[in-house]
Amino acid sequence: MVSNMVSPPIVRMDSAEKIRSALYTGIVGDTLGVPAEEPFTHEASLCAVKNLLGYGRYDQPLGTWSDDTSMVLCTMESLIRGYDLNDMGKTFCRWLFEAYWTPFGQVVDCGVTTFLALEELRSGVAATHSGQRSEDDNGNGCLMRILPSTLFFRNQELDAYLATIHDITAITHAHPRSKAACGIYATLMKHLITSHKPKKDAFFAAMHEAADYYQRHEEFRPELRHFERILSGAIASMPREEISVSGYIVDTLESSLWCFLNNDSARNVVWATASMGLETDTTSMAAGGLAGAYYGMSGVPSEWTDSLARREEIDQLIEKFVQAALRQ
Ligand SMILES: [Mg+2]
């Protein structure tokens, strides 16, 4: 088959625009993913996404974002005040136990690992010790909220940057696999924000750097085999059938990277992730963040952003965050 599709030109954006686009596209991705989450069938997911119906798994109206966006907004608010793990943990607790930063004053979802960690924080445990660390604690609940941190600390030198990302991950998810998954995602985001490389060049350069880092650190060496398809770059050219979609953090990282690498606009990336069914909110949040940083907002339909619950408050928080991030 002869394709007449041409890759779109790289959009030249400044850091502020990249950070803003990454956040909006990630949040829109989460919102589109809510009606498509399991137990909807794949066909029903597509229908719900296409019609922007809302009323999916949690019977919520149009523009409803999930726990992913709640935790992203809490992270942003905390980082605007200054980097403090305990403050961030307490802000997460306000979300879970007081319905703070929820679309309609109600907490509709929370993963088990996140719940257990936030219970510990509430009982007085420090944020450096609240994270759950068994192998079963490798769900995607930390990847769903890591986006603002990857943007905020983008200018740190790589070793310091990854140490920061790991510490923030470990507020809830302290197993080295979860920390490495967020670190790999963050390394790619750092390249997308701080360079103007073509997408796949940025991906391969980031994976090379991440592989080198995790090889150098003993804590992470036993985890490398779980990330082989990602760190080798093989994931970029795999057929869709080989990509698993689930709540396991490695699957979520793989599927979001695959959608980012194999679609040619922010709209198509978010569309592809939201259409995959299962864990659509987190896959779309993670892939949407990457897509927004790379492509900008130009291809994202305005009705997607216009429909967001608490849109004006989100706009204000994003602008404050962008200004705080630019000072970093
Ligand atoms: Mg969610």
XYZ file of C-alpha atoms and ligand atoms in Angstrom:
329
model
C 0.000 0.000 0.000
C 1.355 3.400 -0.921
C 0.843 6.016 1.755
C 0.693 9.682 0.854
C 0.799 10.712 4.519
C 3.566 13.140 5.348
C 4.900 13.633 8.859
C 3.905 17.043 10.174
C 6.753 19.521 10.736
C 8.169 19.807 14.251
C 6.349 22.580 16.069
C 8.777 25.108 17.544
C 7.449 26.080 20.956
C 9.089 27.758 23.908
C 9.268 25.986 27.280
C 6.178 27.745 28.637
C 4.093 26.606 25.686
C 5.406 23.044 25.910
C 4.646 22.827 29.650
C 1.163 24.322 29.183
C 0.346 22.016 26.260
C 1.615 18.927 28.072
C -0.653 19.635 31.057
C -3.782 20.436 29.049
C -3.352 17.460 26.730
C -2.706 15.091 29.628
C -5.807 16.332 31.476
C -7.945 16.173 28.330
C -6.644 12.632 27.782
C -7.690 11.602 31.285
C -11.113 13.192 30.781
C -11.692 11.441 27.459
C -10.511 8.213 29.018
C -13.044 8.284 31.884
C -16.127 7.196 29.903
C -14.048 4.576 28.083
C -12.606 2.824 31.137
C -13.413 -0.816 31.815
C -15.777 -2.627 31.981
C -16.852 -1.020 28.704
C -16.225 -3.165 25.648
C -13.806 -1.857 23.060
C -16.660 -0.934 20.712
C -18.590 0.797 23.468
C -15.422 2.640 24.446
C -15.021 3.957 20.930
C -18.629 5.045 20.842
C -18.358 6.828 24.194
C -15.167 8.600 23.186
C -16.451 9.588 19.747
C -19.601 11.094 21.103
C -17.974 12.605 24.196
C -20.939 11.244 26.065
C -19.580 11.065 29.552
C -21.572 8.655 31.746
C -19.162 5.729 31.448
C -17.821 3.529 34.188
C -18.586 5.921 37.031
C -21.778 7.443 35.684
C -20.237 10.910 35.624
C -21.213 13.801 33.328
C -19.237 15.162 30.386
C -15.910 16.789 31.228
C -15.381 14.677 34.359
C -11.752 13.959 35.039
C -10.557 11.065 37.193
C -8.180 10.582 40.131
C -5.301 11.053 37.665
C -6.129 14.723 37.111
C -7.006 15.273 40.787
C -3.530 14.101 41.779
C -1.899 16.090 38.965
C -3.652 19.273 40.152
C -2.642 18.569 43.767
C 0.970 18.049 42.647
C 0.947 21.331 40.737
C -0.484 23.248 43.653
C 2.103 21.797 46.022
C 5.044 22.503 43.686
C 3.883 26.110 43.255
C 4.277 26.467 47.053
C 7.764 24.918 46.823
C 9.227 21.416 46.651
C 8.254 19.580 49.833
C 7.367 15.869 49.812
C 5.291 16.115 52.996
C 3.302 19.057 51.651
C 2.662 17.102 48.454
C 1.582 14.039 50.432
C -0.747 16.132 52.598
C -2.291 17.681 49.497
C -2.961 14.178 48.132
C -4.631 13.362 51.480
C -6.884 16.423 51.133
C -8.008 15.023 47.781
C -8.717 11.512 49.068
C -10.207 12.334 52.459
C -11.790 15.754 51.810
C -12.594 15.501 48.067
C -10.260 18.453 47.371
C -9.584 19.074 43.647
C -12.344 16.753 42.521
C -14.540 17.665 39.536
C -17.870 17.606 41.422
C -16.988 17.300 45.115
C -16.744 13.531 45.154
C -13.839 11.064 45.034
C -14.838 8.422 42.497
C -11.725 6.263 42.272
C -8.472 5.504 44.086
C -6.000 2.666 43.580
C -5.218 0.340 46.493
C -1.514 1.217 46.753
C -2.267 4.947 46.724
C -4.996 4.479 49.316
C -2.721 2.539 51.697
C 0.086 5.100 51.371
C -2.239 8.045 51.969
C -3.711 6.289 55.015
C -0.163 6.069 56.391
C 0.478 9.736 55.664
C -2.743 10.675 57.416
C -1.657 8.726 60.491
C 1.563 10.766 60.691
C 4.089 8.693 58.719
C 6.563 10.901 56.784
C 6.271 11.063 52.987
C 9.705 9.468 52.705
C 8.282 6.301 54.340
C 4.635 6.201 53.289
C 5.172 4.512 49.911
C 4.201 0.871 49.527
C 7.097 -1.306 48.430
C 6.014 -4.871 47.647
C 6.080 -6.249 44.122
C 2.265 -6.086 44.093
C 2.512 -2.324 44.485
C 3.491 -1.755 40.882
C 0.190 -0.460 39.571
C 0.138 2.711 37.492
C -1.022 4.994 40.342
C 2.268 6.900 40.419
C 2.620 7.261 36.641
C -0.850 8.852 36.557
C 0.338 11.827 38.640
C 4.026 12.263 37.718
C 3.556 14.637 34.748
C 3.877 18.017 36.565
C 7.009 16.853 38.401
C 8.688 15.792 35.144
C 8.009 19.281 33.753
C 8.914 21.260 36.871
C 12.372 19.755 37.403
C 13.280 19.387 33.691
C 16.394 21.586 33.958
C 18.056 19.534 36.706
C 21.061 17.453 35.685
C 19.913 13.878 34.928
C 21.063 12.090 38.103
C 19.549 14.760 40.371
C 16.428 14.906 38.196
C 15.810 11.158 38.461
C 16.491 11.147 42.201
C 13.800 13.830 42.584
C 11.340 11.936 40.375
C 11.982 8.730 42.358
C 11.373 10.506 45.684
C 8.069 11.944 44.437
C 7.035 8.559 43.013
C 7.817 6.902 46.346
C 5.296 9.000 48.300
C 2.847 6.260 47.258
C 4.812 3.732 45.149
C 8.241 2.923 46.602
C 9.095 -0.295 44.720
C 12.109 0.236 42.405
C 10.058 -0.851 39.367
C 7.563 1.949 39.889
C 10.349 4.453 40.469
C 12.153 3.341 37.292
C 8.943 3.489 35.222
C 8.337 7.109 36.270
C 12.026 7.865 35.744
C 12.009 6.486 32.188
C 8.898 8.516 31.385
C 10.533 11.595 32.931
C 13.749 11.134 30.933
C 11.778 11.227 27.694
C 9.831 14.275 28.870
C 13.094 16.067 29.746
C 14.297 15.525 26.160
C 11.004 16.684 24.653
C 10.927 19.880 26.709
C 14.582 20.855 26.594
C 15.438 19.934 22.980
C 13.930 20.315 19.525
C 14.851 16.819 18.351
C 12.429 14.863 16.130
C 10.214 12.586 18.214
C 11.931 9.266 17.623
C 15.418 10.778 17.963
C 14.367 12.191 21.336
C 12.937 8.804 22.335
C 16.037 6.800 21.391
C 18.386 9.321 23.030
C 16.282 9.301 26.219
C 16.144 5.494 26.383
C 19.907 5.293 25.914
C 20.418 7.717 28.799
C 17.876 5.993 31.035
C 19.367 2.537 30.361
C 22.807 3.855 31.306
C 21.480 5.443 34.511
C 19.560 2.379 35.711
C 22.475 0.089 34.862
C 24.721 2.241 37.084
C 22.425 1.989 40.121
C 22.337 -1.311 41.942
C 18.819 -0.828 43.326
C 17.453 -0.809 39.781
C 19.629 -3.385 38.012
C 17.310 -6.374 38.766
C 14.416 -4.353 37.306
C 16.017 -3.745 33.921
C 14.628 -6.944 32.388
C 11.074 -5.635 32.875
C 11.885 -2.610 30.730
C 13.821 -4.384 27.988
C 11.269 -3.667 25.224
C 11.251 0.003 26.186
C 14.927 0.694 26.877
C 16.084 -1.180 23.749
C 13.762 1.048 21.678
C 11.996 -2.053 20.279
C 8.613 -0.824 21.511
C 8.620 1.909 18.841
C 8.163 -0.541 15.951
C 6.076 -3.269 17.585
C 2.658 -4.174 16.131
C -0.408 -3.151 18.179
C -1.166 -6.819 19.018
C 2.013 -7.031 21.093
C 1.049 -4.094 23.303
C -0.790 -5.023 26.508
C -3.107 -2.562 28.180
C -3.550 -3.018 31.920
C -3.123 -1.321 35.279
C 0.371 -2.817 35.676
C 2.809 0.069 35.463
C 5.041 -1.506 32.807
C 2.027 -2.185 30.545
C 0.752 1.372 31.013
C 4.165 2.840 30.248
C 4.540 0.640 27.163
C 1.081 1.414 25.796
C 1.407 5.162 26.345
C 4.864 5.260 24.713
C 3.608 3.153 21.811
C 0.635 5.457 21.192
C 2.860 8.539 21.374
C 5.417 7.086 18.983
C 2.916 5.732 16.458
C 0.531 8.659 16.032
C 1.271 11.951 14.347
C -0.644 14.602 16.294
C -1.688 15.310 19.875
C -5.293 14.652 18.899
C -4.466 11.283 17.355
C -2.304 10.202 20.300
C -5.077 10.935 22.803
C -7.638 9.391 20.485
C -5.558 6.222 20.147
C -5.042 5.788 23.893
C -8.666 6.535 24.777
C -9.763 4.014 22.134
C -7.641 1.180 23.500
C -10.085 0.330 26.291
C -8.936 -0.590 29.833
C -6.902 1.897 31.891
C -7.708 4.531 29.295
C -7.484 7.427 31.733
C -3.921 6.797 32.879
C -2.611 5.737 29.458
C -4.148 8.881 27.986
C -2.807 11.113 30.766
C 0.741 9.770 30.275
C 0.670 9.724 26.468
C -1.243 13.013 26.305
C 1.468 14.711 28.367
C 4.150 13.568 25.927
C 2.029 14.482 22.901
C 1.235 17.971 24.221
C 4.914 18.639 24.954
C 5.878 17.601 21.432
C 2.983 18.690 19.205
C 1.397 21.513 21.185
C -2.325 22.071 21.484
C -3.025 23.043 17.874
C -4.591 19.731 16.847
C -6.622 19.218 20.027
C -10.292 20.094 19.363
C -11.383 23.054 21.497
C -14.572 21.234 22.546
C -12.337 18.751 24.364
C -10.763 21.467 26.508
C -13.942 23.556 26.757
C -15.792 20.625 28.305
C -13.431 20.245 31.292
C -15.110 20.497 34.685
C -13.748 23.487 36.696
C -12.112 24.786 33.534
C -11.436 28.320 34.820
C -9.779 27.092 38.011
C -7.656 24.669 35.992
C -6.633 27.512 33.641
C -5.548 29.635 36.612
C -3.625 26.809 38.268
C -1.840 25.914 35.029
C -0.756 29.537 34.493
C 0.597 29.785 38.054
C 2.386 26.470 37.594
C 3.936 27.520 34.281
C 5.288 30.710 35.861
C 6.697 28.760 38.841
C 8.225 26.152 36.519
C 9.896 28.819 34.393
C 11.762 30.041 37.485
C 13.311 26.581 37.940
Mg -8.089 7.385 36.933
